[in-house]
Coordinates of C-alpha atoms in Angstrom, one line a residue:
X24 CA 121.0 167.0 86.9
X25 CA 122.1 165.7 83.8
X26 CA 124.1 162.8 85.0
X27 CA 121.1 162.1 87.3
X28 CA 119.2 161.5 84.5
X29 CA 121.7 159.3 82.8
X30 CA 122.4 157.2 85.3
X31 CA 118.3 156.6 85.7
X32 CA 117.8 155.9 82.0
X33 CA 120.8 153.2 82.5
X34 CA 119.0 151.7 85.2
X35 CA 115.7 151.2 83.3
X36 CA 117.9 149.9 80.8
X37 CA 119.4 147.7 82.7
X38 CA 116.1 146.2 84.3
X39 CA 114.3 145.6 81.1
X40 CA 117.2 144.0 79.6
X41 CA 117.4 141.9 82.9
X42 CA 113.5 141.1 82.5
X43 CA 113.6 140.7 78.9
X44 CA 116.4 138.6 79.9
X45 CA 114.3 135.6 82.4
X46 CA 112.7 132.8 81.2
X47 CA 108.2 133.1 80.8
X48 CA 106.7 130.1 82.6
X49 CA 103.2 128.9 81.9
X50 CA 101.8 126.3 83.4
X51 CA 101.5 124.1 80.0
X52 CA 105.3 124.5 79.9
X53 CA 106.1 124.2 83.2
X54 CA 103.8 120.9 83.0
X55 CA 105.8 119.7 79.4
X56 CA 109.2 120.4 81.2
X57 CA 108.3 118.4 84.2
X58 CA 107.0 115.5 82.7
X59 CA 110.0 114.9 80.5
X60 CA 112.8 116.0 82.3
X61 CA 111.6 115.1 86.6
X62 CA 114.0 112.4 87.6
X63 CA 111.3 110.2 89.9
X64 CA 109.0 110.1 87.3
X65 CA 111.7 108.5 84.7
X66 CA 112.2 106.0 87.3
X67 CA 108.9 105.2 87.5
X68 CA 108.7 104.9 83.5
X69 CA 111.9 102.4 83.1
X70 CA 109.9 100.2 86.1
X71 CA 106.8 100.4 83.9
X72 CA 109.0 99.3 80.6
X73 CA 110.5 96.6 82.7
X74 CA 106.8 95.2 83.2
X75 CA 105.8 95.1 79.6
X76 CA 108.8 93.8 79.0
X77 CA 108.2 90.9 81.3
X78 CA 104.8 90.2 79.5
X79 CA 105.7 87.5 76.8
X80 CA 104.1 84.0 76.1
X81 CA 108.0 82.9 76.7
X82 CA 107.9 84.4 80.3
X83 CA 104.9 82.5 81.0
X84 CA 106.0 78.9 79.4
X85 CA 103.6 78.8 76.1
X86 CA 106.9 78.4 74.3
X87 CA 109.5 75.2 74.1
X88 CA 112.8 75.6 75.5
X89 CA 115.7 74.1 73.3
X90 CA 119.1 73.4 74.3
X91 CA 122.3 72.7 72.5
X92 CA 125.1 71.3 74.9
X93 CA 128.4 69.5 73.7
X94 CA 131.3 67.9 76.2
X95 CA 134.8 66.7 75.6
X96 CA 136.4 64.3 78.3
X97 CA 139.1 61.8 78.4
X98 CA 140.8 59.2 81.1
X99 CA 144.4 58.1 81.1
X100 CA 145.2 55.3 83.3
X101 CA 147.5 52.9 83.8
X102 CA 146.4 49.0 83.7
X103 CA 148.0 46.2 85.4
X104 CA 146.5 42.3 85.2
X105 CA 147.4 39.5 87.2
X106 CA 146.5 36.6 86.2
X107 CA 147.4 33.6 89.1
X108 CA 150.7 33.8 91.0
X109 CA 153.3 34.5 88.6
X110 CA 151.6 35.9 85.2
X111 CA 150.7 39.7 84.8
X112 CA 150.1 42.5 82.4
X113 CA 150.7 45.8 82.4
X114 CA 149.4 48.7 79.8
X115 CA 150.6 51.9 80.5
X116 CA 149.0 55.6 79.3
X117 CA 145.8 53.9 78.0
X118 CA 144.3 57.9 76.9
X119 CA 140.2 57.3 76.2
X120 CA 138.2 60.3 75.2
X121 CA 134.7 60.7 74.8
X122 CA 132.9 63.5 72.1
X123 CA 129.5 64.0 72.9
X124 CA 126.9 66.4 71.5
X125 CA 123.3 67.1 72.5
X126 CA 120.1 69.0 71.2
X127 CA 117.2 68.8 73.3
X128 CA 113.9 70.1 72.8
X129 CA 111.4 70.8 75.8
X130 CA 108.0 71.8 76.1
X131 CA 104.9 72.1 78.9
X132 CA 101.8 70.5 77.8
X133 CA 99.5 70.9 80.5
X134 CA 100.5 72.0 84.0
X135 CA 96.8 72.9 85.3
X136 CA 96.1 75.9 83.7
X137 CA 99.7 77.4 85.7
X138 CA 100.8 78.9 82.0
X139 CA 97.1 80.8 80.7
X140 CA 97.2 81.9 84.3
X141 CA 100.6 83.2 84.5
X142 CA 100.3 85.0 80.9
X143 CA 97.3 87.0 82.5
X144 CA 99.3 87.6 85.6
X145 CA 101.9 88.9 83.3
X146 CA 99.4 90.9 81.6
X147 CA 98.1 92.9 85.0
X148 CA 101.3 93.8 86.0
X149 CA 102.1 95.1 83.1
X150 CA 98.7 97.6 83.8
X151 CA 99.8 97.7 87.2
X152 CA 103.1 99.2 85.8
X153 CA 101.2 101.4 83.1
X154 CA 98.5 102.7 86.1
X155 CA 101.7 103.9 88.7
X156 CA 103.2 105.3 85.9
X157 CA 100.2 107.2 85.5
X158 CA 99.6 107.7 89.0
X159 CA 103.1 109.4 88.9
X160 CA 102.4 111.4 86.1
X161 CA 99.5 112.7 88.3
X162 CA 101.2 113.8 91.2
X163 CA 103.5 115.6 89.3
X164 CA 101.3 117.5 87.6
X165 CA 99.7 118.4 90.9
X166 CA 103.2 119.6 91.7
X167 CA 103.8 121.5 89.6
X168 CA 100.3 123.1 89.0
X169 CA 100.2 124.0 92.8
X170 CA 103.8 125.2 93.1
X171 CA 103.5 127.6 90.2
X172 CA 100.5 129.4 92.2
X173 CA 102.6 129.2 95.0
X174 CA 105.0 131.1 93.3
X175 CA 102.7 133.7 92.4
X176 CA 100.8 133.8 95.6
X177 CA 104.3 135.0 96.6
X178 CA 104.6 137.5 94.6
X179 CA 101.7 139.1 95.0
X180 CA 102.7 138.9 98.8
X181 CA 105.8 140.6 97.5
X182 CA 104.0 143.4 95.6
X183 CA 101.8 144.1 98.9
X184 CA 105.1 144.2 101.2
X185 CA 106.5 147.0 98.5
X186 CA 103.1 148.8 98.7
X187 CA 103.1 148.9 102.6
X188 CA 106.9 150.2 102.4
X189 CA 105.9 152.7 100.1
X190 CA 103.2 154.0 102.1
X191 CA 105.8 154.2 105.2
X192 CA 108.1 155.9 103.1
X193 CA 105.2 158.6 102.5
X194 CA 104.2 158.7 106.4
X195 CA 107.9 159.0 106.9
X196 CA 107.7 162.2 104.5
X197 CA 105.1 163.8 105.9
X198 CA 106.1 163.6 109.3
X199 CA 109.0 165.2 108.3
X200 CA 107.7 167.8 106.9
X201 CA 105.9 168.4 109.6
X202 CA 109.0 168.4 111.8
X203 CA 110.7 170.9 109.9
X204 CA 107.6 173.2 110.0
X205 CA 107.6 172.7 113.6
X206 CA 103.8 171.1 113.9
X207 CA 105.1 167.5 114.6
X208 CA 107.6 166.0 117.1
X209 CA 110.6 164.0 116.4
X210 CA 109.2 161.0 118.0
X211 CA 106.5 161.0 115.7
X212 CA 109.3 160.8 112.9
X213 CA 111.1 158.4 114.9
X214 CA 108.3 156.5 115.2
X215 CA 107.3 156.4 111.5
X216 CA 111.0 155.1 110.8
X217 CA 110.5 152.4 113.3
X218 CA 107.3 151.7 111.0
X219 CA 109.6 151.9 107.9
X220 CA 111.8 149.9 108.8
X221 CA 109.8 147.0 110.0
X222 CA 107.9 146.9 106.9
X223 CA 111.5 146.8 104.8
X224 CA 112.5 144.2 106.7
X225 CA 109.2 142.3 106.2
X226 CA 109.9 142.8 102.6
X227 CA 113.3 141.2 102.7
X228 CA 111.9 137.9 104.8
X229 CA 109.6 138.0 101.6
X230 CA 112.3 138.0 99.1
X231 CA 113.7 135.0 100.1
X232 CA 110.4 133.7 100.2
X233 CA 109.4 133.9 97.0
X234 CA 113.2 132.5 96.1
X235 CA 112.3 129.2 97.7
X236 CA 109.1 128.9 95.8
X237 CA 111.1 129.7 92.7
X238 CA 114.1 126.9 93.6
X239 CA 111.2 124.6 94.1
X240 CA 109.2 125.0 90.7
X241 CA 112.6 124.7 88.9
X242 CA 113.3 121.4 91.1
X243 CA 110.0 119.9 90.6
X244 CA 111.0 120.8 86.5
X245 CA 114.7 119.2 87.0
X246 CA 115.8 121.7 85.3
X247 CA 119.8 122.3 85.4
X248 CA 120.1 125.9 86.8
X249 CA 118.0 125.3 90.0
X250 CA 118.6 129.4 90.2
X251 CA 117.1 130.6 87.4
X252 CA 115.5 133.6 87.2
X253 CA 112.3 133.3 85.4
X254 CA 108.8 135.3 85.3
X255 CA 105.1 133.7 85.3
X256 CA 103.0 134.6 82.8
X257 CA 99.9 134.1 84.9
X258 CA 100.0 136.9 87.5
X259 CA 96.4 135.8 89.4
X260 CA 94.9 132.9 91.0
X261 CA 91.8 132.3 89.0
X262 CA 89.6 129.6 90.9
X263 CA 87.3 127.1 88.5
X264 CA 83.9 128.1 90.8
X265 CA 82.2 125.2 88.7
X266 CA 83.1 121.9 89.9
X267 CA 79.9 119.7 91.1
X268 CA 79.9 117.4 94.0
X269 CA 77.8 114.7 91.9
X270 CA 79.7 114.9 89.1
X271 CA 83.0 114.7 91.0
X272 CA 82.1 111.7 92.6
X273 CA 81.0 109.6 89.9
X274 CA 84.1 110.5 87.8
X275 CA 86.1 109.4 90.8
X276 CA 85.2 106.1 91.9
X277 CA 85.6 105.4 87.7
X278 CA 88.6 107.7 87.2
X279 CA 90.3 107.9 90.2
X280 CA 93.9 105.8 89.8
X281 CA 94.3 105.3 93.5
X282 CA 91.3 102.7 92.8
X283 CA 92.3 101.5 89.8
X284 CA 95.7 100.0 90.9
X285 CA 93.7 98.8 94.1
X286 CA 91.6 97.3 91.7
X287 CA 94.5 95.7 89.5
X288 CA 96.2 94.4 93.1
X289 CA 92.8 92.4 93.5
X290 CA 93.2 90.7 90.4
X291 CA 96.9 90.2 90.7
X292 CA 96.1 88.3 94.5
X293 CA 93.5 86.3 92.3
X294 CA 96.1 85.3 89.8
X295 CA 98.0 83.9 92.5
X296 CA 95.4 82.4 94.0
X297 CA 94.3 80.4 90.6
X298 CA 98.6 79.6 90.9
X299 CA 98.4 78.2 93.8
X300 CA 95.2 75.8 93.2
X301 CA 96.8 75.1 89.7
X302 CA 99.4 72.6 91.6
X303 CA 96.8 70.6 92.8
X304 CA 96.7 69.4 88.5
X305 CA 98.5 66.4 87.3
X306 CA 101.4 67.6 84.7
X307 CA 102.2 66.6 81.7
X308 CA 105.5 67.8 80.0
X309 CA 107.1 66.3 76.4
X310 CA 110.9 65.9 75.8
X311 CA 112.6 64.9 72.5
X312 CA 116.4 65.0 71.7
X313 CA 119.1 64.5 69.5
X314 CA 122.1 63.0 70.9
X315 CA 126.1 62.2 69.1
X316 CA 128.3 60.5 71.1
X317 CA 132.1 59.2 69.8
X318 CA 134.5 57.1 72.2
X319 CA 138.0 56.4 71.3
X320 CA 140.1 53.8 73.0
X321 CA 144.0 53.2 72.8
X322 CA 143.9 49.9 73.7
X323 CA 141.6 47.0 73.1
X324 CA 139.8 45.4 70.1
X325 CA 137.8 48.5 69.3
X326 CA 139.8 51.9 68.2
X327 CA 136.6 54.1 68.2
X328 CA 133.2 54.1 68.5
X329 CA 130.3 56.2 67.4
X330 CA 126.6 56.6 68.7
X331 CA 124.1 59.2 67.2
X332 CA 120.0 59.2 67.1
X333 CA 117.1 60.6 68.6
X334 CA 115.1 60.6 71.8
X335 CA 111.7 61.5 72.8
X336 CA 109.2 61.1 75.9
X337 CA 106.3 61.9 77.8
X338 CA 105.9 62.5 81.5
X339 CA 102.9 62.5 83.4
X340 CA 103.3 63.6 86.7
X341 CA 101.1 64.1 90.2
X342 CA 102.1 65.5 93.7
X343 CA 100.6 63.2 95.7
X344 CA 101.5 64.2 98.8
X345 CA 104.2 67.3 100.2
X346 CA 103.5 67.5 103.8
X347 CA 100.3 69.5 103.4
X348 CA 102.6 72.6 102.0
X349 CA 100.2 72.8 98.9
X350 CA 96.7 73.0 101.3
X351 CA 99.0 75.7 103.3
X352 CA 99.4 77.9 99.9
X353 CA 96.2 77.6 98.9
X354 CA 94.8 79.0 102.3
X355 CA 97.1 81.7 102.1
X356 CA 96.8 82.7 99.1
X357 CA 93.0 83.1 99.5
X358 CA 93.6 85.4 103.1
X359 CA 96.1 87.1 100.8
X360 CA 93.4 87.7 98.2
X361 CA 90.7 89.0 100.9
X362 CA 92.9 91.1 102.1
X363 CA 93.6 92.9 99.0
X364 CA 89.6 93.6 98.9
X365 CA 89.3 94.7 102.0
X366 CA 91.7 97.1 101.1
X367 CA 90.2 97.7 98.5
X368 CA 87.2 99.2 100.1
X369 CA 89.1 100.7 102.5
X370 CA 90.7 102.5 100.2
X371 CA 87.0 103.5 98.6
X372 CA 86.2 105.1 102.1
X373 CA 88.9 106.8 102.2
X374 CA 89.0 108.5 98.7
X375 CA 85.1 109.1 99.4
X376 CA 85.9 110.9 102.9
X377 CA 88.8 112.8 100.7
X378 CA 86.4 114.3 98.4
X379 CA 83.2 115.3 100.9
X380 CA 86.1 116.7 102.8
X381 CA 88.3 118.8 100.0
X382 CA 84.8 119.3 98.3
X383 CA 83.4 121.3 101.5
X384 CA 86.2 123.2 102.0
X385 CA 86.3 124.1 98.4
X386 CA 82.3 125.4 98.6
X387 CA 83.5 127.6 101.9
X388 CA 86.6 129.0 100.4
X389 CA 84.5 129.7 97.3
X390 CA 82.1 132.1 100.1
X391 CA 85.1 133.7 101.5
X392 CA 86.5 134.7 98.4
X393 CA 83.4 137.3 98.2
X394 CA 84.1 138.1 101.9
X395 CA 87.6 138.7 101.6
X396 CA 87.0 140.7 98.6
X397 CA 84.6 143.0 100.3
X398 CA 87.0 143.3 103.1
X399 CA 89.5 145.1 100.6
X400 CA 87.6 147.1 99.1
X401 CA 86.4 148.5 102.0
X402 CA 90.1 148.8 103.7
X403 CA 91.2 150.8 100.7
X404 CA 88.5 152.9 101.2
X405 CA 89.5 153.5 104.6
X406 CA 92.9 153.8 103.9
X407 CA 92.2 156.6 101.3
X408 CA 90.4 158.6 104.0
X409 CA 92.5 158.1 106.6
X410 CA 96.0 159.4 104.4
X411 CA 93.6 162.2 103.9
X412 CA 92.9 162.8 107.9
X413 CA 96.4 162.0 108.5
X414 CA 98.0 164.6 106.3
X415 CA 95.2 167.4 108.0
X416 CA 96.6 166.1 110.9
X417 CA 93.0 165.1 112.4
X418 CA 94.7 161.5 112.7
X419 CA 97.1 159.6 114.7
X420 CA 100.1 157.6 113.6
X421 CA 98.7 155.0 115.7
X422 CA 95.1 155.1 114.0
X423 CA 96.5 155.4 110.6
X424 CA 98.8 152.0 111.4
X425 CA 95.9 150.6 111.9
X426 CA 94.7 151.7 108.9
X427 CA 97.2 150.7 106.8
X428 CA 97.6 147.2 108.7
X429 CA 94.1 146.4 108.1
X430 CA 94.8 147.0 104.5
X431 CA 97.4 144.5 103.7
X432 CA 96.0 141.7 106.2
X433 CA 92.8 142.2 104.0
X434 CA 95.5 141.8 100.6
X435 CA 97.4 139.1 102.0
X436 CA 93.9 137.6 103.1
X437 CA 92.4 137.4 99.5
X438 CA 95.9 136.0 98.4
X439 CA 96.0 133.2 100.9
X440 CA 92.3 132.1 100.2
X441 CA 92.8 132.4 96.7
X442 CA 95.3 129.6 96.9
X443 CA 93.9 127.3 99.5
X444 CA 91.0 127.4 96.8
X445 CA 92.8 126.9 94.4
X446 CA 94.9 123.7 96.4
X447 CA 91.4 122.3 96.6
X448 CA 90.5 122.7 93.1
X449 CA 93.9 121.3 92.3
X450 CA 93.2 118.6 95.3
X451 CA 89.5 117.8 93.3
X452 CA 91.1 117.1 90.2
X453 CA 93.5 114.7 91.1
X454 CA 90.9 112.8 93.1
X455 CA 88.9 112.6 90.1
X456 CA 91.2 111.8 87.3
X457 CA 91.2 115.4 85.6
X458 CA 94.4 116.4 87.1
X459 CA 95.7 116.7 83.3
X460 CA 93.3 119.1 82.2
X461 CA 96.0 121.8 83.0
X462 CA 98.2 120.7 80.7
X463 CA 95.3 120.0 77.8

């Protein structure tokens, strides 16, 4: 008896060290992790850098270009004269080289309005890259938020699993009792086995279940040890029941980031549009240089020569005609910019239809949260009386299956549409920009 003892005070040891051991998740840590560590989302920062980097009044032509360029070349030929039928010439390895140096200076003046234009394009993609990097941040979040629930929406699954295996293992131990005082068959123990054994398997199908929703929390966290053990320190699904259509959907058509890139696409297409009708401008462009030049010559009267100085110019400039390719772009370009409204309203519709949709499931799941919870109560009731019945033997095994059964379908019922309400609450704050006040 003594060793028994021991080994049982080992193994609580053992478990609470193991416990004490794991890692707490909450979802404002799980959130921090994500957003600095998920490997899609730092992708989609370095593209967003890459945009503001692009956004500079040299990128766009404000600036002057200036180029410094210097050459070195040489000839070496051979020169033979003739001069009538008998007199010639001849110079031999005449070597002539040529030093030149350059600085040229080079700057846009007017090039109908191409340069203001293309700063501001410059300008809205770098929103553009901001808003997907935002738009990134918010599907993460949503993620995460709904895959830590998961998690413990699988637990709680878990927990019910090891209450139905524990009342099997008490059927199991009455009916043998029973047996041995002769007032119950061996099938009926048989039976309750079967019972046991289903529900133990059941509970080891659920095992690995709530492993995968653990892998996938640590994945969506990029964290290194995909397999770490870790514990939640939420351990219910509490549902915000005080979200507002009206509310909802003004913030969205303001907030929602869906729109907002749709909207910064539309001026992007306009940008180009005002690009494309810029080429239809005269140009005017200004040059000036300085130029160094030295020649030397192995033969002749001259040994060397030397030519330095400045250079400047103007050039005005008009396409006059190019095959009607300009009247081409322009049309295009304006198609291309009505069809980034159109989509834009599609896009409207859609996120409208989203919300009525996510909203009204939301309100129902809300109603059958009551239900549901009415539904347990009563089933543990009944469960209590039947246990009761069953042990005075007034009760079946088949009835008191039932029983039972009806018990944790009414568990696992709650559980589910505790976090399909939650999804939609999760699904309601994207959709309307507050998918961050989880992590605030």
């Amino acid at each position: 008896m003594k060793i028994r003892l021991l080994l049982i005070s080992l193994y609580i040891i053992l478990a609470a060290s193991q416990t004490f051991a794991q890692q707490i998740y909450d979802i404002r840590s799980c959130i921090s992790t994500g957003l600095e560590k998920n490997y899609s989302l730092m992708i989609t920062k370095n593209s967003e850098i890459i945009s503001r980097n692009n956004y500079t009044p040299g990128n766009a032509g404000y600036l002057p270009s200036l180029n410094l360029s210097g050459r070195h070349s040489g000839t070496l030929n051979d020169i033979r004269t003739n001069v009538g039928d008998t007199n010639s010439t001849f110079s031999g390895n005449i070597h002539n080289t040529t030093n030149a140096a350059s600085l040229n200076l080079g700057l846009t003046i007017f090039e109908g309005f191409s340069v203001t234009t293309t700063y501001r394009k410059l300008g809205e993609l770098k929103n553009l890259g901001e808003l997907n990097t935002q738009f990134a941040i918010e599907n993460l979040v949503s993620d995460i938020v709904a895959a830590y629930y998961n998690y413990i929406q699988q637990v709680k699954l878990l927990e019910n699993l090891r209450y139905a295996v524990s009342l099997s293992k008490e059927r199991l131990r009455i009916d043998e009792d029973r047996y041995l005082l002769g007032s119950s068959s061996k099938l009926q123990v048989l039976q309750s086995r079967v019972y046991l054994n289903a529900d133990s398997s059941r509970l080891s199908k659920q095992c690995e279940t709530v492993h995968a929703a653990q892998v996938r929390l640590n994945e969506l966290l990029a964290v290194e040890d995909l397999n770490g053990q870790f514990v939640t320190r939420d351990t219910t699904i509490e549902v915000n029941q005080e979200l507002l259509y009206e509310k909802l959907l003004t913030e969205t058509l303001e907030n929602n980031t869906s729109l907002q890139i749709a909207r910064s696409n539309m001026n992007v297409s306009e940008f180009d549009y005002r690009l494309a009708k810029s080429r239809s401008y005269p140009y005017l462009t200004a040059s000036s240089g300085y130029n160094y030049n030295f020649n030397t010559y192995s033969s002749g009267s001259s040994s060397n020569q030397q030519t330095n100085g400045l250079s400047y110019g103007l050039t005005l400039g008009f396409n006059l005609f190019d095959g009607m390719n300009q009247r081409r772009t322009i049309r295009n370009s304006s198609i291309s910019l009505q069809n980034t409204e159109l989509r834009y309203q599609e896009l409207e519709q859609g996120v409208r239809a989203d919300l009525i949709t996510i909203y009204s499931a939301y309100s129902n799941f809300l109603r059958l949260i009551e239900l549901e919870k009415q539904n347990l109560q009563t089933a543990t009731e009944n469960l209590s009386i039947a246990m009761e019945r069953y042990k005075l033997g007034s009760l079946s095994g088949i009835d008191l299956r039932e029983v039972q059964k009806s018990l944790l379908d009414a568990r696992e019922s709650l559980l589910s549409v505790e976090y399909q309400t939650k999804l939609a609450e999760i699904s309601l704050n994207l959709i309307s920009g507050h998918i961050m006040n989880y992590y605030n």
